[in-house]
N, CA and C atoms as an extended XYZ file, in Angstrom:
444
Properties=species:S:1:pos:R:3:atomname:S:1:resname:S:1:resid:I:1 pbc="F F F"
N        33.759       -2.713       23.385 N   ALA     1
C        33.573       -4.142       23.524 CA  ALA     1
C        33.758       -4.786       22.151 C   ALA     1
N        34.701       -5.657       22.070 N   SER     2
C        35.008       -6.318       20.810 CA  SER     2
C        34.165       -7.581       20.644 C   SER     2
N        33.760       -7.825       19.412 N   LEU     3
C        33.001       -9.038       19.110 CA  LEU     3
C        33.912      -10.231       18.869 C   LEU     3
N        35.177       -9.964       18.613 N   LEU     4
C        36.120      -11.016       18.243 CA  LEU     4
C        36.114      -12.213       19.194 C   LEU     4
N        36.130      -12.016       20.513 N   PRO     5
C        36.129      -13.186       21.408 CA  PRO     5
C        34.852      -14.027       21.325 C   PRO     5
N        33.788      -13.456       20.783 N   HIS     6
C        32.500      -14.151       20.751 CA  HIS     6
C        32.203      -14.817       19.413 C   HIS     6
N        33.066      -14.658       18.433 N   LEU     7
C        32.796      -15.195       17.100 CA  LEU     7
C        32.622      -16.708       17.090 C   LEU     7
N        33.345      -17.418       17.946 N   ASP     8
C        33.223      -18.879       17.991 CA  ASP     8
C        31.846      -19.332       18.474 C   ASP     8
N        31.165      -18.489       19.228 N   SER     9
C        29.858      -18.888       19.758 CA  SER     9
C        28.711      -18.566       18.793 C   SER     9
N        29.004      -17.889       17.690 N   LEU    10
C        27.963      -17.600       16.705 CA  LEU    10
C        27.581      -18.867       15.948 C   LEU    10
N        26.310      -19.021       15.710 N   ILE    11
C        25.805      -20.199       15.010 CA  ILE    11
C        25.302      -19.747       13.642 C   ILE    11
N        25.837      -20.325       12.574 N   PRO    12
C        25.379      -19.904       11.245 CA  PRO    12
C        23.929      -20.319       10.996 C   PRO    12
N        23.234      -19.503       10.223 N   CYS    13
C        21.860      -19.832        9.859 CA  CYS    13
C        21.561      -19.230        8.491 C   CYS    13
N        20.511      -19.725        7.879 N   ASP    14
C        20.083      -19.199        6.584 CA  ASP    14
C        19.239      -17.948        6.818 C   ASP    14
N        19.374      -16.962        5.919 N   VAL    15
C        18.584      -15.736        6.035 CA  VAL    15
C        17.773      -15.518        4.765 C   VAL    15
N        16.658      -14.812        4.916 N   GLU    16
C        15.742      -14.527        3.812 CA  GLU    16
C        15.442      -15.781        2.990 C   GLU    16
N        14.889      -16.757        3.673 N   VAL    17
C        14.587      -18.060        3.074 CA  VAL    17
C        13.202      -18.010        2.423 C   VAL    17
N        13.157      -18.202        1.103 N   ASP    18
C        11.879      -18.231        0.386 CA  ASP    18
C        11.226      -19.596        0.564 C   ASP    18
N         9.980      -19.593        1.013 N   LEU    19
C         9.225      -20.827        1.231 CA  LEU    19
C         7.916      -20.733        0.458 C   LEU    19
N         7.536      -21.820       -0.190 N   ARG    20
C         6.300      -21.840       -0.985 CA  ARG    20
C         5.738      -23.256       -1.006 C   ARG    20
N         4.420      -23.349       -0.885 N   SER    21
C         3.736      -24.629       -1.012 CA  SER    21
C         2.466      -24.421       -1.820 C   SER    21
N         2.425      -25.026       -2.993 N   GLU    22
C         1.207      -24.971       -3.801 CA  GLU    22
C         0.098      -25.750       -3.096 C   GLU    22
N         0.465      -26.858       -2.472 N   LYS    23
C        -0.512      -27.697       -1.771 CA  LYS    23
C        -1.212      -26.913       -0.657 C   LYS    23
N        -0.437      -26.186        0.139 N   LEU    24
C        -1.005      -25.410        1.240 CA  LEU    24
C        -1.560      -24.062        0.780 C   LEU    24
N        -1.094      -23.597       -0.361 N   GLY    25
C        -1.509      -22.272       -0.819 CA  GLY    25
C        -0.901      -21.169        0.018 C   GLY    25
N         0.318      -21.409        0.507 N   LEU    26
C         1.014      -20.438        1.349 CA  LEU    26
C         2.406      -20.182        0.796 C   LEU    26
N         2.900      -18.983        1.027 N   SER    27
C         4.277      -18.669        0.658 CA  SER    27
C         4.750      -17.501        1.506 C   SER    27
N         6.054      -17.340        1.580 N   GLY    28
C         6.603      -16.219        2.325 CA  GLY    28
C         8.110      -16.260        2.337 C   GLY    28
N         8.690      -15.177        2.820 N   ARG    29
C        10.141      -15.090        2.966 CA  ARG    29
C        10.449      -14.996        4.458 C   ARG    29
N        11.006      -16.065        4.977 N   LEU    30
C        11.368      -16.159        6.389 CA  LEU    30
C        12.638      -15.359        6.637 C   LEU    30
N        12.634      -14.536        7.680 N   ASP    31
C        13.800      -13.701        7.973 CA  ASP    31
C        15.044      -14.530        8.243 C   ASP    31
N        14.876      -15.549        9.079 N   ARG    32
C        16.033      -16.350        9.459 CA  ARG    32
C        15.576      -17.768        9.783 C   ARG    32
N        16.335      -18.744        9.308 N   LEU    33
C        16.067      -20.143        9.650 CA  LEU    33
C        17.206      -20.610       10.537 C   LEU    33
N        16.916      -20.678       11.825 N   ALA    34
C        17.915      -21.061       12.817 CA  ALA    34
C        18.106      -22.575       12.796 C   ALA    34
N        19.175      -23.061       13.433 N   PRO    35
C        19.405      -24.514       13.484 CA  PRO    35
C        18.197      -25.258       14.057 C   PRO    35
N        18.124      -26.538       13.758 N   ALA    36
C        17.019      -27.417       14.180 CA  ALA    36
C        15.707      -26.962       13.558 C   ALA    36
N        15.796      -26.349       12.363 N   CYS    37
C        14.608      -25.956       11.594 CA  CYS    37
C        13.705      -25.015       12.395 C   CYS    37
N        14.309      -24.062       13.085 N   THR    38
C        13.564      -23.111       13.903 CA  THR    38
C        13.351      -21.812       13.135 C   THR    38
N        12.090      -21.482       12.809 N   PRO    39
C        11.836      -20.219       12.119 CA  PRO    39
C        12.046      -19.038       13.062 C   PRO    39
N        12.630      -17.978       12.533 N   SER    40
C        12.904      -16.799       13.342 CA  SER    40
C        12.500      -15.546       12.574 C   SER    40
N        11.735      -14.687       13.233 N   LEU    41
C        11.307      -13.416       12.652 CA  LEU    41
C        12.104      -12.287       13.278 C   LEU    41
N        12.407      -11.277       12.492 N   ILE    42
C        13.062      -10.075       13.002 CA  ILE    42
C        12.064       -8.941       12.833 C   ILE    42
N        11.670       -8.321       13.927 N   ARG    43
C        10.655       -7.274       13.914 CA  ARG    43
C        11.271       -5.921       14.257 C   ARG    43
N        10.836       -4.890       13.547 N   SER    44
C        11.403       -3.558       13.750 CA  SER    44
C        10.756       -2.816       14.915 C   SER    44
N         9.609       -3.268       15.360 N   GLY    45
C         8.925       -2.591       16.458 CA  GLY    45
C         9.398       -3.067       17.822 C   GLY    45
N         8.786       -2.498       18.837 N   LYS    46
C         9.118       -2.880       20.209 CA  LYS    46
C         8.409       -4.174       20.584 C   LYS    46
N         9.021       -4.901       21.491 N   ALA    47
C         8.427       -6.145       21.990 CA  ALA    47
C         7.257       -5.818       22.913 C   ALA    47
N         6.244       -6.695       22.949 N   PRO    48
C         5.173       -6.499       23.931 CA  PRO    48
C         5.722       -6.747       25.339 C   PRO    48
N         4.936       -6.396       26.329 N   GLU    49
C         5.368       -6.583       27.722 CA  GLU    49
C         5.794       -8.026       27.985 C   GLU    49
N         5.024       -8.961       27.449 N   GLU    50
C         5.382      -10.376       27.579 CA  GLU    50
C         4.933      -11.124       26.335 C   GLU    50
N         5.554      -12.255       26.080 N   GLY    51
C         5.205      -13.045       24.906 CA  GLY    51
C         5.544      -12.332       23.615 C   GLY    51
N         4.740      -12.599       22.580 N   VAL    52
C         4.937      -11.954       21.281 CA  VAL    52
C         3.594      -11.405       20.809 C   VAL    52
N         3.646      -10.526       19.825 N   TRP    53
C         2.411      -10.007       19.250 CA  TRP    53
C         1.662      -11.142       18.558 C   TRP    53
N         0.332      -11.069       18.591 N   LYS    54
C        -0.518      -12.112       18.004 CA  LYS    54
C        -0.170      -12.345       16.532 C   LYS    54
N         0.045      -11.265       15.804 N   ARG    55
C         0.387      -11.374       14.382 CA  ARG    55
C         1.671      -12.183       14.198 C   ARG    55
N         2.665      -11.930       15.051 N   ASP    56
C         3.939      -12.647       14.944 CA  ASP    56
C         3.750      -14.139       15.210 C   ASP    56
N         2.898      -14.468       16.175 N   ARG    57
C         2.605      -15.879       16.472 CA  ARG    57
C         1.992      -16.561       15.248 C   ARG    57
N         1.062      -15.880       14.576 N   LEU    58
C         0.412      -16.464       13.401 CA  LEU    58
C         1.374      -16.590       12.227 C   LEU    58
N         2.236      -15.594       12.048 N   VAL    59
C         3.231      -15.679       10.973 CA  VAL    59
C         4.152      -16.875       11.214 C   VAL    59
N         4.603      -17.057       12.452 N   LEU    60
C         5.442      -18.221       12.778 CA  LEU    60
C         4.693      -19.528       12.525 C   LEU    60
N         3.414      -19.559       12.860 N   ALA    61
C         2.618      -20.770       12.625 CA  ALA    61
C         2.545      -21.080       11.135 C   ALA    61
N         2.401      -20.049       10.314 N   GLY    62
C         2.398      -20.247        8.865 CA  GLY    62
C         3.718      -20.805        8.369 C   GLY    62
N         4.814      -20.250        8.865 N   TYR    63
C         6.125      -20.766        8.461 CA  TYR    63
C         6.337      -22.192        8.962 C   TYR    63
N         5.789      -22.525       10.125 N   SER    64
C         5.936      -23.899       10.625 CA  SER    64
C         5.213      -24.874        9.701 C   SER    64
N         4.050      -24.471        9.179 N   LEU    65
C         3.340      -25.317        8.208 CA  LEU    65
C         4.188      -25.529        6.956 C   LEU    65
N         4.771      -24.454        6.452 N   LEU    66
C         5.600      -24.546        5.249 CA  LEU    66
C         6.835      -25.407        5.487 C   LEU    66
N         7.488      -25.226        6.626 N   LEU    67
C         8.699      -26.001        6.917 CA  LEU    67
C         8.381      -27.476        7.119 C   LEU    67
N         7.262      -27.777        7.767 N   ARG    68
C         6.855      -29.179        7.943 CA  ARG    68
C         6.633      -29.844        6.596 C   ARG    68
N         5.963      -29.125        5.689 N   GLU    69
C         5.716      -29.700        4.365 CA  GLU    69
C         7.025      -29.875        3.603 C   GLU    69
N         7.893      -28.895        3.689 N   LEU    70
C         9.172      -28.939        2.982 CA  LEU    70
C        10.003      -30.144        3.408 C   LEU    70
N         9.945      -30.473        4.688 N   HIS    71
C        10.767      -31.565        5.219 CA  HIS    71
C        10.026      -32.898        5.268 C   HIS    71
N         8.786      -32.934        4.844 N   GLY    72
C         8.044      -34.186        4.764 CA  GLY    72
C         7.694      -34.765        6.118 C   GLY    72
N         7.076      -35.942        6.085 N   LYS    73
C         6.635      -36.608        7.317 CA  LYS    73
C         7.785      -36.869        8.275 C   LYS    73
N         8.929      -37.240        7.719 N   ASP    74
C        10.065      -37.580        8.572 CA  ASP    74
C        10.922      -36.363        8.901 C   ASP    74
N        10.497      -35.193        8.457 N   GLY    75
C        11.274      -33.981        8.682 CA  GLY    75
C        11.188      -33.500       10.114 C   GLY    75
N        11.817      -32.379       10.329 N   ALA    76
C        11.863      -31.804       11.668 CA  ALA    76
C        10.459      -31.417       12.132 C   ALA    76
N        10.206      -31.613       13.405 N   LYS    77
C         8.947      -31.183       13.998 CA  LYS    77
C         9.110      -29.706       14.352 C   LYS    77
N         8.374      -28.867       13.658 N   VAL    78
C         8.520      -27.422       13.852 CA  VAL    78
C         7.435      -26.957       14.815 C   VAL    78
N         7.739      -26.989       16.108 N   ASP    79
C         6.743      -26.603       17.102 CA  ASP    79
C         7.187      -25.432       17.970 C   ASP    79
N         8.266      -24.785       17.552 N   ARG    80
C         8.681      -23.569       18.247 CA  ARG    80
C         9.358      -22.648       17.248 C   ARG    80
N         9.358      -21.376       17.586 N   GLY    81
C         9.997      -20.375       16.747 CA  GLY    81
C        10.560      -19.268       17.616 C   GLY    81
N        11.194      -18.313       16.976 N   LEU    82
C        11.787      -17.181       17.680 CA  LEU    82
C        11.303      -15.888       17.042 C   LEU    82
N        11.104      -14.873       17.870 N   VAL    83
C        10.828      -13.530       17.370 CA  VAL    83
C        11.867      -12.611       17.994 C   VAL    83
N        12.614      -11.932       17.127 N   GLU    84
C        13.664      -11.019       17.571 CA  GLU    84
C        13.135       -9.591       17.488 C   GLU    84
N        13.262       -8.858       18.588 N   TYR    85
C        12.873       -7.455       18.650 CA  TYR    85
C        14.131       -6.639       18.960 C   TYR    85
N        14.920       -6.286       17.934 N   PRO    86
C        16.189       -5.588       18.173 CA  PRO    86
C        16.042       -4.270       18.939 C   PRO    86
N        14.973       -3.503       18.698 N   LEU    87
C        14.791       -2.235       19.412 CA  LEU    87
C        14.687       -2.440       20.916 C   LEU    87
N        14.118       -3.564       21.302 N   SER    88
C        13.956       -3.876       22.724 CA  SER    88
C        15.097       -4.739       23.245 C   SER    88
N        15.983       -5.178       22.340 N   GLY    89
C        17.069       -6.064       22.760 CA  GLY    89
C        16.556       -7.407       23.244 C   GLY    89
N        15.472       -7.894       22.645 N   GLN    90
C        14.821       -9.119       23.116 CA  GLN    90
C        14.722      -10.160       22.008 C   GLN    90
N        14.888      -11.402       22.392 N   VAL    91
C        14.573      -12.539       21.527 CA  VAL    91
C        13.599      -13.394       22.326 C   VAL    91
N        12.421      -13.598       21.781 N   ARG    92
C        11.390      -14.352       22.489 CA  ARG    92
C        11.145      -15.688       21.810 C   ARG    92
N        11.157      -16.747       22.597 N   ALA    93
C        10.829      -18.084       22.092 CA  ALA    93
C         9.311      -18.244       22.110 C   ALA    93
N         8.787      -18.911       21.096 N   VAL    94
C         7.346      -19.083       20.956 CA  VAL    94
C         7.041      -20.555       20.736 C   VAL    94
N         6.152      -21.093       21.538 N   GLN    95
C         5.641      -22.442       21.313 CA  GLN    95
C         4.548      -22.332       20.262 C   GLN    95
N         4.646      -23.111       19.184 N   ILE    96
C         3.643      -23.071       18.120 CA  ILE    96
C         2.700      -24.254       18.320 C   ILE    96
N         1.433      -23.950       18.566 N   PHE    97
C         0.438      -24.975       18.847 CA  PHE    97
C        -0.367      -25.305       17.592 C   PHE    97
N        -1.018      -26.461       17.601 N   SER    98
C        -1.836      -26.855       16.450 CA  SER    98
C        -2.978      -25.870       16.226 C   SER    98
N        -3.488      -25.259       17.293 N   VAL    99
C        -4.561      -24.272       17.151 CA  VAL    99
C        -4.065      -23.054       16.362 C   VAL    99
N        -2.788      -22.700       16.507 N   ASP   100
C        -2.210      -21.591       15.742 CA  ASP   100
C        -2.159      -21.939       14.257 C   ASP   100
N        -1.726      -23.158       13.965 N   ARG   101
C        -1.648      -23.591       12.562 CA  ARG   101
C        -3.045      -23.665       11.940 C   ARG   101
N        -4.020      -24.143       12.708 N   ALA   102
C        -5.396      -24.221       12.206 CA  ALA   102
C        -5.938      -22.820       11.919 C   ALA   102
N        -5.595      -21.866       12.751 N   ARG   103
C        -6.060      -20.491       12.528 CA  ARG   103
C        -5.467      -19.920       11.243 C   ARG   103
N        -4.196      -20.212       10.983 N   VAL   104
C        -3.565      -19.758        9.740 CA  VAL   104
C        -4.328      -20.312        8.539 C   VAL   104
N        -4.693      -21.579        8.595 N   LEU   105
C        -5.417      -22.191        7.478 CA  LEU   105
C        -6.817      -21.596        7.312 C   LEU   105
N        -7.467      -21.245        8.419 N   ARG   106
C        -8.783      -20.588        8.329 CA  ARG   106
C        -8.647      -19.200        7.695 C   ARG   106
N        -7.609      -18.479        8.074 N   ILE   107
C        -7.364      -17.158        7.481 CA  ILE   107
C        -7.086      -17.307        5.992 C   ILE   107
N        -6.276      -18.297        5.634 N   ARG   108
C        -5.998      -18.559        4.215 CA  ARG   108
C        -7.294      -18.802        3.450 C   ARG   108
N        -8.195      -19.587        4.036 N   ASP   109
C        -9.466      -19.888        3.378 CA  ASP   109
C       -10.314      -18.628        3.192 C   ASP   109
N       -10.317      -17.749        4.186 N   ARG   110
C       -11.067      -16.493        4.071 CA  ARG   110
C       -10.477      -15.604        2.984 C   ARG   110
N        -9.161      -15.565        2.896 N   VAL   111
C        -8.502      -14.774        1.852 CA  VAL   111
C        -8.881      -15.312        0.477 C   VAL   111
N        -8.914      -16.626        0.340 N   ARG   112
C        -9.315      -17.234       -0.939 CA  ARG   112
C       -10.739      -16.834       -1.317 C   ARG   112
N       -11.654      -16.855       -0.344 N   LEU   113
C       -13.039      -16.446       -0.608 CA  LEU   113
C       -13.093      -15.011       -1.124 C   LEU   113
N       -12.374      -14.135       -0.447 N   ILE   114
C       -12.366      -12.727       -0.846 CA  ILE   114
C       -11.757      -12.576       -2.236 C   ILE   114
N       -10.665      -13.269       -2.486 N   ARG   115
C       -10.005      -13.208       -3.796 CA  ARG   115
C       -10.934      -13.694       -4.905 C   ARG   115
N       -11.765      -14.683       -4.582 N   ASP   116
C       -12.693      -15.236       -5.568 CA  ASP   116
C       -13.995      -14.438       -5.667 C   ASP   116
N       -14.052      -13.301       -4.991 N   GLY   117
C       -15.208      -12.418       -5.110 CA  GLY   117
C       -16.318      -12.674       -4.122 C   GLY   117
N       -16.105      -13.562       -3.166 N   GLN   118
C       -17.123      -13.837       -2.150 CA  GLN   118
C       -16.712      -13.155       -0.856 C   GLN   118
N       -17.669      -12.607       -0.182 N   LEU   119
C       -17.372      -12.024        1.115 CA  LEU   119
C       -17.663      -13.061        2.187 C   LEU   119
N       -16.781      -13.195        3.161 N   PRO   120
C       -17.039      -14.166        4.231 CA  PRO   120
C       -18.219      -13.723        5.098 C   PRO   120
N       -18.788      -14.678        5.824 N   ASP   121
C       -19.887      -14.360        6.736 CA  ASP   121
C       -19.424      -13.321        7.741 C   ASP   121
N       -20.328      -12.418        8.091 N   ARG   122
C       -19.954      -11.390        9.066 CA  ARG   122
C       -20.371      -11.850       10.461 C   ARG   122
N       -19.601      -11.482       11.440 N   PRO   123
C       -19.979      -11.834       12.815 CA  PRO   123
C       -21.162      -10.974       13.269 C   PRO   123
N       -21.830      -11.416       14.311 N   GLU   124
C       -23.003      -10.703       14.816 CA  GLU   124
C       -22.647       -9.287       15.265 C   GLU   124
N       -21.443       -9.105       15.781 N   ASN   125
C       -21.044       -7.796       16.301 CA  ASN   125
C       -20.389       -6.917       15.232 C   ASN   125
N       -20.640       -7.195       13.951 N   ALA   126
C       -20.069       -6.386       12.872 CA  ALA   126
C       -20.567       -4.950       13.004 C   ALA   126
N       -19.705       -4.009       12.717 N   ARG   127
C       -20.046       -2.588       12.856 CA  ARG   127
C       -20.602       -2.053       11.535 C   ARG   127
N       -21.812       -2.469       11.210 N   CYS   128
C       -22.419       -2.097        9.927 CA  CYS   128
C       -23.078       -0.722        9.984 C   CYS   128
N       -23.620       -0.345       11.132 N   GLU   129
C       -24.289        0.957       11.244 CA  GLU   129
C       -23.270        2.054       10.978 C   GLU   129
N       -23.646        2.972       10.093 N   GLY   130
C       -22.745        4.075        9.776 CA  GLY   130
C       -21.742        3.755        8.685 C   GLY   130
N       -21.724        2.522        8.207 N   CYS   131
C       -20.786        2.133        7.149 CA  CYS   131
C       -21.366        2.565        5.809 C   CYS   131
N       -20.582        3.276        5.015 N   GLU   132
C       -21.085        3.771        3.732 CA  GLU   132
C       -21.334        2.653        2.717 C   GLU   132
N       -20.776        1.470        2.952 N   ALA   133
C       -20.964        0.353        2.022 CA  ALA   133
C       -22.064       -0.602        2.481 C   ALA   133
N       -22.814       -0.204        3.500 N   LYS   134
C       -23.815       -1.101        4.081 CA  LYS   134
C       -24.811       -1.622        3.042 C   LYS   134
N       -25.279       -0.765        2.154 N   GLU   135
C       -26.274       -1.167        1.158 CA  GLU   135
C       -25.702       -2.136        0.124 C   GLU   135
N       -24.429       -1.987       -0.206 N   GLN   136
C       -23.810       -2.843       -1.214 CA  GLN   136
C       -23.274       -4.144       -0.623 C   GLN   136
N       -23.148       -4.172        0.661 N   CYS   137
C       -22.550       -5.333        1.327 CA  CYS   137
C       -23.513       -6.512        1.250 C   CYS   137
N       -23.017       -7.616        0.733 N   GLU   138
C       -23.863       -8.794        0.565 CA  GLU   138
C       -23.527       -9.893        1.559 C   GLU   138
N       -22.718       -9.567        2.571 N   THR   139
C       -22.381      -10.612        3.535 CA  THR   139
C       -23.609      -10.925        4.365 C   THR   139
N       -23.631      -12.105        4.880 N   ARG   140
C       -24.744      -12.524        5.715 CA  ARG   140
C       -24.176      -13.036        7.038 C   ARG   140
N       -25.004      -13.007        8.035 N   MET   141
C       -24.581      -13.520        9.320 CA  MET   141
C       -24.594      -15.044        9.251 C   MET   141
N       -23.493      -15.654        9.627 N   SER   142
C       -23.434      -17.111        9.579 CA  SER   142
C       -24.178      -17.700       10.761 C   SER   142
N       -24.618      -18.930       10.613 N   LEU   143
C       -25.285      -19.624       11.700 CA  LEU   143
C       -24.356      -19.713       12.901 C   LEU   143
N       -23.094      -20.036       12.644 N   ALA   144
C       -22.134      -20.168       13.744 CA  ALA   144
C       -21.930      -18.838       14.450 C   ALA   144
N       -21.887      -17.721       13.690 N   SER   145
C       -21.622      -16.431       14.320 CA  SER   145
C       -22.764      -16.004       15.238 C   SER   145
N       -23.944      -16.559       15.050 N   ARG   146
C       -25.067      -16.220       15.926 CA  ARG   146
C       -24.899      -16.821       17.323 C   ARG   146
N       -24.083      -17.855       17.428 N   PHE   147
C       -23.898      -18.526       18.712 CA  PHE   147
C       -22.659      -18.055       19.460 C   PHE   147
N       -21.761      -17.332       18.789 N   PHE   148
C       -20.499      -16.935       19.422 CA  PHE   148
C       -20.353      -15.449       19.517 C   PHE   148
């Protein structure tokens, strides 16, 4: 099967796009930036039965935040992305919701706490029993974690 007849239908896109925002405190190298400012990830593993892996959804949400900032208020609305799973021969479209972007920012905040030497609050169901660092661990149960 020759690719030659299909070359006209190929759509050019940018690959390995470096994105950085000091304001957001996020950075990364996007695998592919498809037309209409659509972030696309290429994954080496197999696709899940349906949808995309949770991690891939969050990575796309992070890139959507970076692309929105890069293009400003009047820029493209980045509310969908693609995840390519070549081993499975699948390309999955992903709707990026505001809750996904908010989760990325919460994760960023937790990483900052850890980087600054603070441990985040532990959830009530933390597996502390049997942990060799239990005595040195200074995390505390948050008020919110007691309710959830």
